[in-house]
């Protein structure tokens, strides 16, 4: 290795990282009771490397990860990420008889311009895209270091612009400030500062878009540096392997973002995989906040209330491989049920299937059905088009009515 140019410099970096790791260890041991110090030491000890640096050694995971909803959950405002149309025939949203919003593509960027009685009322640039667009996208604009929500969002089922959730639908506004938790759940990192008036300022240069490798595996610069330096080492160092964590730790790592809105006890981005979530935030079931952001489910809460969950060692990875997009594949998901509910085994389905129905083709539409969200309220330009959204319930149970509908829609009958 000594013939490599820059050997000394790299080695020095490793040494520094090593010392920091050791110091970190002492720090954590010495001040174990002081959580914020431990977190601080943790963060300094190991900076982010960026997912592009994982590609060299984990190519398969990297290649599928970059097309996942996680990775695409926040992006810079570029045309390839904005799903709404800027085509002249489709780039307007008529708010009411006096108010119209135009979505424009110009040489300097993308804009939402509100016109009241044909006079410009306010014009702001798309600064960030939130949402991969499975269900919808919303857009943010920057004013100095503060982020605000633009008044017009995008609703995927109808492939059209809509009023941003939470904004009044009668009068146009641009006032909604983006709280830190919004970025905490939709991005990997951002340095935040709470300003004297309580507003949250984001350091845009520190922003890591998307839910990237290091959001789940922890900042990994030391891991990358170590393995580049030691290409024959097959045992991973300086990186969090979720498989080595306890069940609750693994669940908490997903529940951070998949248990609905929570009340934070510590600043956004404090939590890391391996931590205990309740030390950082507590569940905050508030119908009002939920109603304003209807796209947000609580898979953790529903799953953990299921008998299936309580009677087994199941966690999210029992069914999901988060490194790839696995959707609309009931046979694949059913195969994950069958790892515990073997066909012809004692713990399998007690429904006697009518002729023509293969249970193992689709356990989920009967036991984890798509149910209409009660929270959905998105105003469309044509109110008749407003439809309820369907969400996959994570309460695994027996749904007799759903079974009846399922059999009827497949022209089958139990009799
Ligand atoms: C120079 C090669 C190299 C690079 C770059 C690299 N890794 Fe690794 N990584 C390894 C090796 C070797 C292992 C151990 C064998 C394995 O699990 O593949 C490993 C294992 C892992 C594991 C499993 C941990 C365990 O205990 O088994 C995770 C998670 C991981 N890497 C994440 C990352 C992330 C995230 C990045 C990018 C920020 C990254 N790696 C970049 C070489 C690398
Ligand atoms: C930092 C927050 C965060 C963490 C941590 C997180 N998720 Fe997500 N997850 C999201 C967001 C946000 C979305 C929606 C992304 C979008 O479409 O913009 C999502 C989407 C998903 C989806 C739907 C993907 C699709 O292709 O439709 C699955 C499944 C999922 N997450 C599972 C998990 C599991 C399992 C874990 C834990 C290993 C996890 N998530 C951890 C925030 C997170
Ligand atoms: C507690 C974590 C959390 C917070 C806070 C949060 N989100 Fe989400 N968001 C999610 C998850 C998880 C999903 C995917 C939900 C699902 O499919 O059930 C999601 C979905 C979305 C979607 C739809 C994405 C898609 O591809 O369909 C949009 C848009 C969105 N969120 C915007 C926001 C905005 C704007 C804020 C802040 C004002 C915010 N979210 C705050 C976790 C969060
Ligand atoms: C949403 C969270 C999440 C993201 C994002 C994520 N991982 Fe993972 N990763 C996991 C979980 C959970 C496991 C353990 C899976 C299990 O228990 O079977 C894992 C396991 C691994 C492993 C161990 C080998 C294996 O397949 O079991 C490696 C290596 C790894 N991840 C690398 C990466 C890299 C590289 C990226 C980005 C390109 C990435 N991960 C993105 C959650 C994530
Ligand atoms: C027993 C299997 C199973 C377990 C365990 C499980 N899921 Fe799922 N999940 C599914 C199935 C099936 C779907 C639907 C996939 C599809 O639409 O094709 C799904 C969909 C999702 C979606 C997309 C929801 C939507 O309505 O679009 C998210 C987000 C998600 N799961 C998160 C999680 C999280 C977080 C956990 C752990 C708390 C978890 N899941 C545990 C089976 C499971
Ligand atoms: C990790 C193992 C595991 C996985 C994976 C799993 N289950 Fe279960 N499930 C169990 C256990 C254990 C029970 C409790 C059995 C008992 O009490 O007799 C159970 C119970 C159930 C029940 C009965 C619920 C009730 O309220 O009576 C249903 C239905 C069910 N599971 C369906 C599913 C489906 C569908 C999937 C896949 C989407 C699945 N399970 C995945 C272990 C699992
Ligand atoms: C057509 C709908 C349908 C499909 C498909 C289906 N189930 Fe069921 N399942 C039911 C109904 C209804 C019951 C309750 C039947 C009864 O009255 O005992 C049930 C009962 C169960 C139970 C509880 C058994 C008990 O002893 O309490 C389990 C576990 C289960 N199903 C798992 C599965 C698995 C795993 C699959 C896929 C291989 C599957 N089911 C496919 C409708 C379905």
XYZ file of C-alpha atoms and ligand atoms in Angstrom:
716
model
C 0.000 0.000 0.000
C 2.983 2.254 0.638
C 3.324 2.980 -3.063
C -0.039 4.733 -3.135
C 0.297 8.474 -3.576
C -1.073 10.400 -0.637
C -0.469 7.415 1.653
C 0.829 9.497 4.510
C -1.977 11.983 4.394
C -4.608 9.238 4.275
C -2.930 7.425 7.113
C -2.931 10.559 9.159
C -6.650 10.954 8.527
C -7.230 7.388 9.713
C -5.116 8.056 12.785
C -7.098 11.177 13.585
C -10.344 9.285 13.123
C -8.995 6.515 15.354
C -8.109 8.959 18.099
C -11.507 10.586 17.801
C -13.198 7.184 17.965
C -11.240 6.370 21.118
C -11.976 9.762 22.624
C -15.604 9.248 21.708
C -15.564 5.953 23.594
C -14.066 7.546 26.687
C -16.454 10.440 26.383
C -19.500 8.196 26.215
C -18.264 5.977 29.050
C -17.303 8.929 31.244
C -20.421 10.973 30.693
C -22.870 8.197 29.933
C -25.614 10.003 31.802
C -25.312 13.134 29.715
C -27.101 12.278 26.503
C -26.442 15.471 24.611
C -22.698 15.203 25.195
C -22.700 11.601 24.017
C -24.609 12.574 20.890
C -22.292 15.454 20.264
C -19.216 13.253 20.563
C -20.830 10.708 18.255
C -21.511 13.267 15.571
C -18.036 14.821 15.645
C -16.301 11.473 15.682
C -17.702 10.394 12.364
C -18.739 12.740 9.583
C -20.931 11.806 6.598
C -19.370 10.281 3.518
C -22.331 10.544 1.118
C -23.973 7.575 -0.592
C -21.951 8.012 -3.781
C -18.974 6.769 -1.765
C -20.803 3.522 -0.867
C -21.241 2.617 -4.527
C -17.722 1.221 -4.956
C -18.173 -1.580 -2.415
C -21.973 -1.988 -2.145
C -22.936 -1.534 -5.782
C -26.074 -3.715 -5.765
C -27.586 -1.947 -2.781
C -26.616 1.475 -4.086
C -28.070 0.862 -7.556
C -31.532 -0.100 -6.273
C -31.533 2.371 -3.376
C -31.288 5.473 -5.577
C -34.677 4.780 -7.137
C -36.497 4.189 -3.826
C -39.119 6.533 -2.374
C -36.750 7.024 0.572
C -33.913 8.320 -1.567
C -36.281 10.534 -3.575
C -38.180 11.857 -0.561
C -36.525 15.273 -0.780
C -34.647 16.621 -3.772
C -33.362 19.930 -5.083
C -35.884 21.763 -7.273
C -34.890 20.369 -10.658
C -37.222 19.572 -13.524
C -36.548 15.825 -13.324
C -37.815 15.753 -9.738
C -40.881 18.032 -10.025
C -43.816 15.887 -11.089
C -46.285 18.687 -11.854
C -46.458 19.924 -15.428
C -45.062 23.248 -16.679
C -46.677 22.777 -20.088
C -48.579 25.961 -21.026
C -51.937 24.201 -21.101
C -51.492 22.624 -17.677
C -49.422 25.036 -15.603
C -52.271 27.021 -14.015
C -54.311 26.445 -10.900
C -57.472 28.510 -10.661
C -57.940 29.307 -7.001
C -61.226 31.174 -7.341
C -62.794 33.717 -9.689
C -60.165 36.342 -8.846
C -57.089 34.282 -8.063
C -54.943 32.234 -10.372
C -51.551 30.619 -9.793
C -49.079 30.012 -12.605
C -46.266 27.460 -12.416
C -43.483 28.810 -14.657
C -40.232 27.408 -15.932
C -37.697 30.174 -16.643
C -33.954 30.400 -17.237
C -33.434 31.234 -13.567
C -35.572 28.402 -12.190
C -39.158 27.366 -11.451
C -41.722 29.713 -9.914
C -45.210 29.839 -8.452
C -46.803 33.209 -9.172
C -50.136 34.156 -7.640
C -52.262 36.674 -9.569
C -55.210 38.416 -7.962
C -57.417 40.083 -10.593
C -54.512 39.685 -13.044
C -52.054 41.604 -10.803
C -49.039 39.806 -9.379
C -49.712 39.183 -5.698
C -46.640 37.095 -4.772
C -44.001 35.148 -6.663
C -41.616 32.596 -5.117
C -39.119 30.115 -6.523
C -39.323 26.337 -6.044
C -36.441 25.687 -3.627
C -36.955 22.060 -2.636
C -39.177 19.113 -3.560
C -40.695 17.079 -0.707
C -42.119 13.662 -1.613
C -41.043 11.114 -4.198
C -44.517 11.525 -5.664
C -46.028 8.130 -4.793
C -49.041 10.011 -3.488
C -48.035 13.581 -3.984
C -45.373 16.243 -3.699
C -45.162 19.555 -1.964
C -42.665 22.326 -2.701
C -40.740 24.671 -0.456
C -39.179 28.066 -1.026
C -36.301 29.746 0.768
C -36.361 33.165 2.391
C -32.853 33.683 3.763
C -32.374 30.521 5.851
C -36.046 29.833 6.514
C -38.138 27.415 4.475
C -41.771 28.040 3.584
C -44.328 25.859 1.846
C -45.517 26.986 -1.585
C -49.317 27.213 -1.895
C -49.616 24.721 -4.745
C -48.713 21.039 -4.413
C -49.062 18.068 -6.737
C -51.518 15.167 -6.357
C -50.342 12.000 -8.091
C -53.597 10.003 -8.462
C -55.000 12.776 -10.648
C -51.686 13.919 -12.114
C -52.535 17.519 -11.344
C -51.695 20.539 -9.212
C -53.709 21.026 -6.008
C -53.840 23.369 -2.987
C -51.093 22.473 -0.509
C -52.483 20.567 2.481
C -52.974 22.841 5.460
C -53.475 26.030 3.477
C -56.930 27.585 3.379
C -58.618 26.975 0.062
C -60.535 30.267 -0.195
C -57.695 32.798 -0.009
C -54.153 32.344 -1.243
C -51.247 32.529 1.217
C -47.521 31.736 1.214
C -46.973 31.943 4.962
C -46.442 28.385 6.238
C -42.993 28.030 7.800
C -41.438 24.595 7.606
C -40.598 23.088 11.001
C -37.414 21.084 11.542
C -39.255 17.763 11.916
C -40.507 17.983 8.343
C -36.925 17.891 7.072
C -35.920 15.404 9.779
C -38.362 12.842 8.329
C -37.814 13.636 4.652
C -34.048 14.199 4.484
C -30.865 12.745 5.950
C -29.375 15.759 7.659
C -29.565 19.529 8.063
C -27.951 21.798 10.616
C -30.723 23.841 12.234
C -30.737 26.961 14.384
C -33.726 28.117 16.419
C -34.038 31.856 15.923
C -35.136 34.252 18.723
C -38.722 34.303 17.376
C -38.860 30.495 17.444
C -38.515 30.101 13.682
C -36.210 27.367 12.451
C -33.320 28.339 10.205
C -31.638 25.684 8.073
C -28.003 25.779 7.008
C -28.555 24.921 3.353
C -24.901 23.976 2.830
C -25.243 21.178 5.409
C -28.368 19.672 3.819
C -28.226 16.016 2.744
C -31.273 15.371 0.561
C -33.294 12.158 0.640
C -33.328 9.326 3.167
C -29.907 8.083 2.338
C -27.725 5.172 3.496
C -26.285 7.117 6.404
C -29.727 8.098 7.710
C -30.135 4.442 8.713
C -26.533 3.300 9.112
C -25.122 6.401 10.777
C -22.478 8.769 9.434
C -19.947 6.445 7.829
C -16.858 8.397 6.771
C -14.676 6.329 9.127
C -16.116 3.093 7.682
C -15.323 4.208 4.135
C -11.834 5.391 5.046
C -11.046 2.196 6.954
C -12.162 -0.172 4.189
C -10.475 1.815 1.435
C -7.294 1.512 3.464
C -7.839 -2.176 4.304
C -9.323 -3.752 1.166
C -8.799 -7.297 2.470
C -10.721 -6.730 5.692
C -14.061 -8.533 5.416
C -15.440 -7.570 8.805
C -17.219 -4.231 8.796
C -15.970 -1.464 11.048
C -17.412 1.867 12.138
C -20.897 1.399 10.754
C -24.240 0.463 12.296
C -25.572 -2.917 11.239
C -29.277 -3.049 12.122
C -29.070 -6.834 12.286
C -26.894 -6.472 15.393
C -29.477 -4.334 17.215
C -32.319 -5.440 19.462
C -35.823 -5.767 18.058
C -36.998 -2.565 19.733
C -33.969 -0.660 18.465
C -34.673 -1.863 14.946
C -38.329 -0.888 15.254
C -37.463 2.509 16.707
C -35.207 3.215 13.728
C -38.252 2.998 11.435
C -40.755 4.393 13.961
C -38.757 7.628 14.018
C -40.593 8.486 10.800
C -43.352 5.869 10.565
C -45.288 6.390 13.806
C -47.037 9.614 12.883
C -46.248 12.990 14.331
C -44.267 13.051 17.541
C -43.489 15.701 20.126
C -39.760 16.286 20.202
C -37.831 16.331 23.457
C -34.458 16.889 21.802
C -33.598 18.838 18.653
C -34.279 17.339 15.227
C -31.573 15.002 13.889
C -30.405 14.014 17.410
C -31.754 10.461 17.070
C -29.603 7.811 15.444
C -30.263 4.168 14.710
C -29.592 2.239 17.921
C -31.048 4.971 20.135
C -34.255 4.632 22.139
C -36.886 6.739 20.397
C -38.832 7.677 23.535
C -35.723 9.480 24.823
C -35.994 11.827 21.856
C -39.703 12.268 21.274
C -43.091 11.059 22.420
C -46.093 10.155 20.296
C -48.323 13.139 19.651
C -51.611 11.976 18.255
C -53.218 15.205 17.286
C -56.105 15.054 14.881
C -55.544 18.630 13.816
C -51.948 18.176 12.709
C -52.842 14.864 11.095
C -55.654 16.424 9.122
C -53.327 19.024 7.725
C -50.927 16.412 6.388
C -53.094 13.500 5.447
C -50.388 11.597 3.605
C -48.853 10.526 6.900
C -49.507 6.996 8.105
C -48.629 5.255 11.351
C -47.450 1.824 10.298
C -45.618 1.271 13.589
C -48.688 1.895 15.751
C -50.922 -0.315 13.631
C -48.443 -3.153 13.286
C -47.608 -3.298 16.981
C -51.313 -3.524 17.826
C -51.661 -6.719 15.744
C -51.820 -10.183 17.301
C -49.455 -11.280 14.576
C -46.813 -8.843 15.829
C -47.392 -9.525 19.523
C -47.060 -13.286 19.120
C -43.875 -13.275 17.052
C -40.467 -11.603 16.776
C -41.533 -9.717 13.659
C -40.155 -6.286 12.773
C -40.369 -4.135 9.650
C -37.601 -6.096 7.914
C -39.674 -9.296 8.199
C -41.567 -7.976 5.173
C -39.588 -5.030 3.764
C -36.206 -4.891 2.104
C -35.708 -1.145 2.260
C -32.824 -1.213 -0.205
C -35.180 -1.723 -3.121
C -38.658 -0.757 -4.276
C -41.009 -3.643 -3.714
C -44.540 -2.677 -4.568
C -47.713 -4.172 -5.970
C -46.264 -7.630 -5.635
C -48.688 -9.604 -3.455
C -46.973 -12.905 -4.223
C -43.667 -11.584 -2.915
C -45.224 -10.122 0.237
C -47.250 -13.308 0.783
C -44.030 -15.302 0.649
C -42.921 -13.278 3.684
C -46.122 -14.244 5.558
C -45.464 -17.855 4.670
C -42.071 -17.822 6.384
C -44.159 -18.010 9.587
C -47.520 -19.282 8.320
C -46.439 -22.317 6.316
C -49.106 -23.681 4.041
C -50.661 -26.786 5.580
C -48.918 -25.843 8.863
C -50.940 -25.512 12.075
C -50.693 -21.698 12.123
C -51.891 -21.021 8.657
C -55.061 -19.527 7.214
C -58.270 -21.138 8.489
C -60.316 -19.936 5.539
C -61.296 -22.829 3.362
C -60.492 -21.387 -0.038
C -63.145 -21.702 -2.723
C -62.111 -23.509 -5.844
C -59.915 -21.292 -8.005
C -58.440 -19.287 -5.138
C -54.786 -19.800 -4.256
C -54.388 -18.229 -0.820
C -50.633 -17.856 -1.130
C -51.046 -15.593 -4.170
C -52.334 -12.831 -1.968
C -52.509 -12.945 1.818
C -52.352 -9.201 2.055
C -55.526 -7.963 0.358
C -57.565 -9.907 2.931
C -55.391 -9.389 6.022
C -53.711 -6.013 5.350
C -56.318 -4.451 3.088
C -56.139 -1.083 1.406
C -58.501 1.093 3.420
C -59.686 4.583 2.550
C -57.895 7.273 4.507
C -60.312 9.304 6.600
C -57.818 12.108 6.740
C -57.508 12.888 3.060
C -58.655 16.291 2.045
C -57.080 17.807 -0.997
C -58.870 20.493 -2.921
C -58.727 19.958 -6.638
C -59.496 22.557 -9.280
C -62.568 20.444 -9.995
C -64.057 19.586 -6.565
C -65.897 16.598 -8.045
C -62.515 14.991 -8.589
C -61.527 14.965 -4.907
C -61.200 11.292 -4.012
C -60.257 9.475 -0.829
C -56.770 8.000 -0.780
C -56.243 4.320 -0.038
C -53.630 3.273 2.484
C -52.302 -0.190 3.277
C -53.296 -0.859 6.864
C -50.582 -2.405 9.001
C -53.099 -3.814 11.429
C -52.858 -7.471 10.423
C -56.210 -9.042 11.288
C -59.265 -10.903 10.017
C -61.577 -8.625 8.044
C -64.717 -10.655 7.213
C -66.320 -7.901 5.091
C -63.166 -7.338 3.088
C -62.924 -11.088 2.459
C -66.494 -11.084 1.115
C -65.705 -8.179 -1.218
C -62.443 -9.784 -2.293
C -64.190 -13.047 -3.167
C -67.022 -11.229 -4.946
C -64.626 -9.129 -7.011
C -62.848 -12.328 -8.051
C -66.210 -14.002 -8.802
C -65.626 -16.562 -6.067
C -67.836 -17.723 -3.227
C -67.104 -19.691 -0.085
C -70.312 -21.683 -0.441
C -13.937 0.338 0.450
C -15.074 -0.519 0.561
C -16.312 -0.012 1.304
C -16.980 1.179 1.152
C -16.624 2.368 0.259
C -18.160 1.090 1.977
N -18.198 -0.115 2.628
Fe -19.653 -0.810 3.834
N -18.680 -2.565 4.059
C -17.459 -2.884 3.480
C -17.066 -4.231 3.892
C -15.809 -4.969 3.447
C -18.086 -4.713 4.738
C -18.177 -6.071 5.427
C -18.635 -7.121 4.464
C -20.037 -6.876 4.017
O -20.944 -6.883 4.841
O -20.217 -6.626 2.812
C -19.100 -3.647 4.798
C -20.291 -3.743 5.506
C -21.219 -2.729 5.612
C -22.434 -2.827 6.390
C -22.886 -4.034 7.195
C -22.285 -3.932 8.545
C -21.877 -5.222 9.178
O -21.625 -5.182 10.413
O -21.774 -6.242 8.490
C -23.078 -1.644 6.254
C -24.397 -1.253 6.903
C -22.271 -0.809 5.384
N -21.154 -1.491 5.013
C -22.632 0.463 5.007
C -21.859 1.259 4.172
C -22.226 2.605 3.789
C -23.480 3.317 4.251
C -21.244 3.062 2.952
C -21.149 4.437 2.281
C -21.256 5.598 3.172
C -20.257 2.006 2.830
N -20.663 0.946 3.582
C -19.099 2.099 2.084
C -16.727 -2.089 2.649
C -17.080 -0.818 2.232
C -35.910 9.615 8.186
C -37.264 9.122 8.117
C -37.487 7.681 7.726
C -36.909 6.548 8.253
C -35.829 6.460 9.324
C -37.538 5.433 7.598
N -38.462 5.880 6.692
Fe -39.594 4.755 5.437
N -40.317 6.416 4.554
C -40.073 7.707 4.972
C -40.716 8.643 4.097
C -40.695 10.153 4.223
C -41.375 7.864 3.112
C -42.175 8.383 1.946
C -41.172 8.761 0.899
C -41.799 9.448 -0.287
O -42.539 8.825 -1.025
O -41.469 10.626 -0.475
C -41.097 6.461 3.427
C -41.555 5.387 2.690
C -41.417 4.064 3.084
C -41.986 2.928 2.402
C -42.806 2.950 1.119
C -41.834 2.801 -0.019
C -42.423 2.750 -1.386
O -41.640 2.451 -2.318
O -43.606 2.992 -1.571
C -41.646 1.801 3.125
C -42.019 0.373 2.834
C -40.840 2.264 4.240
N -40.711 3.626 4.186
C -40.306 1.420 5.202
C -39.351 1.821 6.142
C -38.661 0.915 7.031
C -38.886 -0.575 7.093
C -37.800 1.673 7.776
C -36.814 1.212 8.839
C -35.810 0.253 8.412
C -37.955 3.047 7.354
N -38.904 3.093 6.372
C -37.248 4.107 7.886
C -39.307 8.083 6.047
C -38.475 7.241 6.756
C -42.802 11.923 11.597
C -42.157 11.979 10.305
C -42.723 12.915 9.257
C -42.910 14.262 9.365
C -42.686 15.158 10.582
C -43.354 14.706 8.072
N -43.452 13.640 7.212
Fe -44.179 13.680 5.314
N -44.116 11.651 5.221
C -43.604 10.832 6.207
C -43.807 9.449 5.831
C -43.394 8.234 6.648
C -44.478 9.461 4.574
C -44.980 8.243 3.805
C -46.284 7.901 4.473
C -47.027 6.691 3.992
O -46.886 6.272 2.852
O -47.817 6.188 4.815
C -44.653 10.872 4.232
C -45.266 11.334 3.083
C -45.280 12.652 2.683
C -45.676 13.124 1.380
C -46.150 12.244 0.236
C -44.938 11.665 -0.418
C -45.234 10.798 -1.592
O -44.280 10.469 -2.320
O -46.366 10.432 -1.826
C -45.514 14.493 1.353
C -45.763 15.435 0.202
C -45.042 14.872 2.666
N -44.918 13.731 3.440
C -44.768 16.178 3.052
C -44.423 16.551 4.336
C -44.241 17.921 4.764
C -44.379 19.145 3.889
C -43.924 17.874 6.088
C -43.658 19.021 7.065
C -44.590 20.110 7.116
C -43.903 16.485 6.486
N -44.202 15.709 5.401
C -43.628 16.030 7.759
C -43.008 11.238 7.385
C -43.072 12.523 7.901
C -34.388 3.124 5.545
C -33.195 2.641 6.180
C -32.049 2.137 5.331
C -31.435 2.777 4.278
C -31.809 4.115 3.653
C -30.332 1.933 3.879
N -30.300 0.812 4.651
Fe -28.890 -0.671 4.592
N -29.950 -1.744 5.978
C -31.090 -1.309 6.609
C -31.609 -2.367 7.442
C -32.875 -2.299 8.311
C -30.728 -3.458 7.293
C -30.854 -4.852 7.958
C -31.768 -5.693 7.111
C -32.165 -6.973 7.781
O -32.322 -7.012 8.979
O -32.360 -7.947 7.038
C -29.668 -3.023 6.380
C -28.572 -3.812 6.010
C -27.500 -3.323 5.239
C -26.279 -4.043 4.961
C -25.921 -5.407 5.491
C -26.012 -6.424 4.403
C -27.380 -6.866 4.167
O -27.890 -6.704 3.037
O -27.988 -7.408 5.085
C -25.501 -3.253 4.133
C -24.145 -3.581 3.550
C -26.252 -2.030 3.897
N -27.463 -2.105 4.583
C -25.802 -0.989 3.137
C -26.589 0.110 2.750
C -26.200 1.089 1.753
C -24.879 1.100 1.016
C -27.224 1.960 1.637
C -27.375 3.134 0.673
C -27.072 2.872 -0.733
C -28.254 1.558 2.605
N -27.842 0.421 3.242
C -29.447 2.238 2.846
C -31.661 -0.058 6.501
C -31.330 0.892 5.548
C -46.264 -8.577 7.761
C -45.644 -7.857 6.689
C -45.296 -6.400 6.909
C -44.637 -5.852 7.987
C -44.088 -6.568 9.210
C -44.501 -4.447 7.700
N -45.061 -4.138 6.487
Fe -45.117 -2.338 5.583
N -46.156 -3.111 4.017
C -46.491 -4.445 3.880
C -47.252 -4.624 2.665
C -47.811 -5.926 2.151
C -47.361 -3.334 2.051
C -48.051 -2.973 0.740
C -47.086 -3.027 -0.382
C -47.733 -2.656 -1.695
O -48.495 -1.686 -1.722
O -47.467 -3.326 -2.679
C -46.651 -2.408 2.932
C -46.523 -1.051 2.698
C -45.823 -0.170 3.511
C -45.707 1.248 3.281
C -46.369 2.023 2.158
C -47.726 2.375 2.681
C -48.707 2.883 1.694
O -49.907 2.929 2.065
O -48.334 3.229 0.572
C -44.957 1.759 4.312
C -44.614 3.209 4.527
C -44.610 0.656 5.175
N -45.152 -0.501 4.672
C -43.841 0.780 6.323
C -43.650 -0.241 7.255
C -42.985 -0.066 8.533
C -42.370 1.214 9.027
C -43.018 -1.277 9.160
C -42.551 -1.606 10.561
C -43.167 -0.811 11.634
C -43.696 -2.211 8.279
N -44.063 -1.539 7.141
C -43.896 -3.553 8.560
C -46.182 -5.466 4.754
C -45.550 -5.325 5.969
C -42.470 -13.429 12.144
C -43.526 -14.412 11.935
C -44.788 -13.923 11.274
C -44.926 -13.288 10.060
C -43.823 -12.852 9.100
C -46.341 -13.141 9.825
N -47.050 -13.654 10.891
Fe -49.083 -13.656 11.115
N -48.924 -14.392 12.992
C -47.738 -14.872 13.528
C -48.042 -15.474 14.832
C -47.024 -16.132 15.752
C -49.442 -15.312 15.023
C -50.286 -15.759 16.224
C -50.764 -17.143 15.961
C -51.664 -17.615 17.077
O -51.858 -16.910 18.052
O -52.191 -18.712 16.914
C -49.964 -14.660 13.852
C -51.300 -14.334 13.666
C -51.842 -13.949 12.439
C -53.260 -13.780 12.148
C -54.407 -13.956 13.118
C -54.747 -12.600 13.626
C -55.896 -12.518 14.581
O -56.192 -11.379 14.963
O -56.435 -13.558 14.961
C -53.362 -13.415 10.836
C -54.642 -13.128 10.076
C -52.007 -13.349 10.305
N -51.121 -13.661 11.313
C -51.715 -13.032 8.994
C -50.425 -12.768 8.530
C -50.152 -12.232 7.223
C -51.201 -11.937 6.178
C -48.801 -12.058 7.144
C -48.010 -11.452 5.994
C -48.480 -10.141 5.531
C -48.238 -12.527 8.403
N -49.261 -12.943 9.225
C -46.871 -12.555 8.704
C -46.467 -14.778 12.988
C -46.140 -14.147 11.795
C -59.859 -14.370 0.516
C -59.352 -13.774 1.717
C -58.200 -14.446 2.426
C -56.976 -14.781 1.894
C -56.524 -14.655 0.446
C -56.183 -15.263 2.997
N -56.918 -15.252 4.146
Fe -56.295 -15.838 5.979
N -58.197 -15.658 6.712
C -59.260 -15.136 6.005
C -60.446 -15.244 6.841
C -61.843 -14.759 6.466
C -60.046 -15.854 8.055
C -60.946 -16.283 9.203
C -61.539 -17.593 8.773
C -62.311 -18.273 9.888
O -63.466 -17.977 10.015
O -61.683 -19.063 10.580
C -58.610 -16.066 7.929
C -57.827 -16.584 8.974
C -56.425 -16.544 8.954
C -55.566 -16.815 10.103
C -56.030 -17.121 11.513
C -56.053 -18.593 11.670
C -56.550 -19.004 13.045
O -56.412 -20.191 13.328
O -57.060 -18.163 13.780
C -54.277 -16.719 9.655
C -53.011 -16.934 10.479
C -54.327 -16.400 8.243
N -55.644 -16.289 7.862
C -53.215 -16.217 7.438
C -53.286 -16.115 6.049
C -52.133 -16.215 5.202
C -50.716 -16.415 5.660
C -52.591 -16.083 3.911
C -51.793 -16.191 2.624
C -51.089 -17.455 2.459
C -54.031 -15.883 3.984
N -54.405 -15.915 5.300
C -54.866 -15.664 2.897
C -59.224 -14.599 4.726
C -58.164 -14.771 3.832
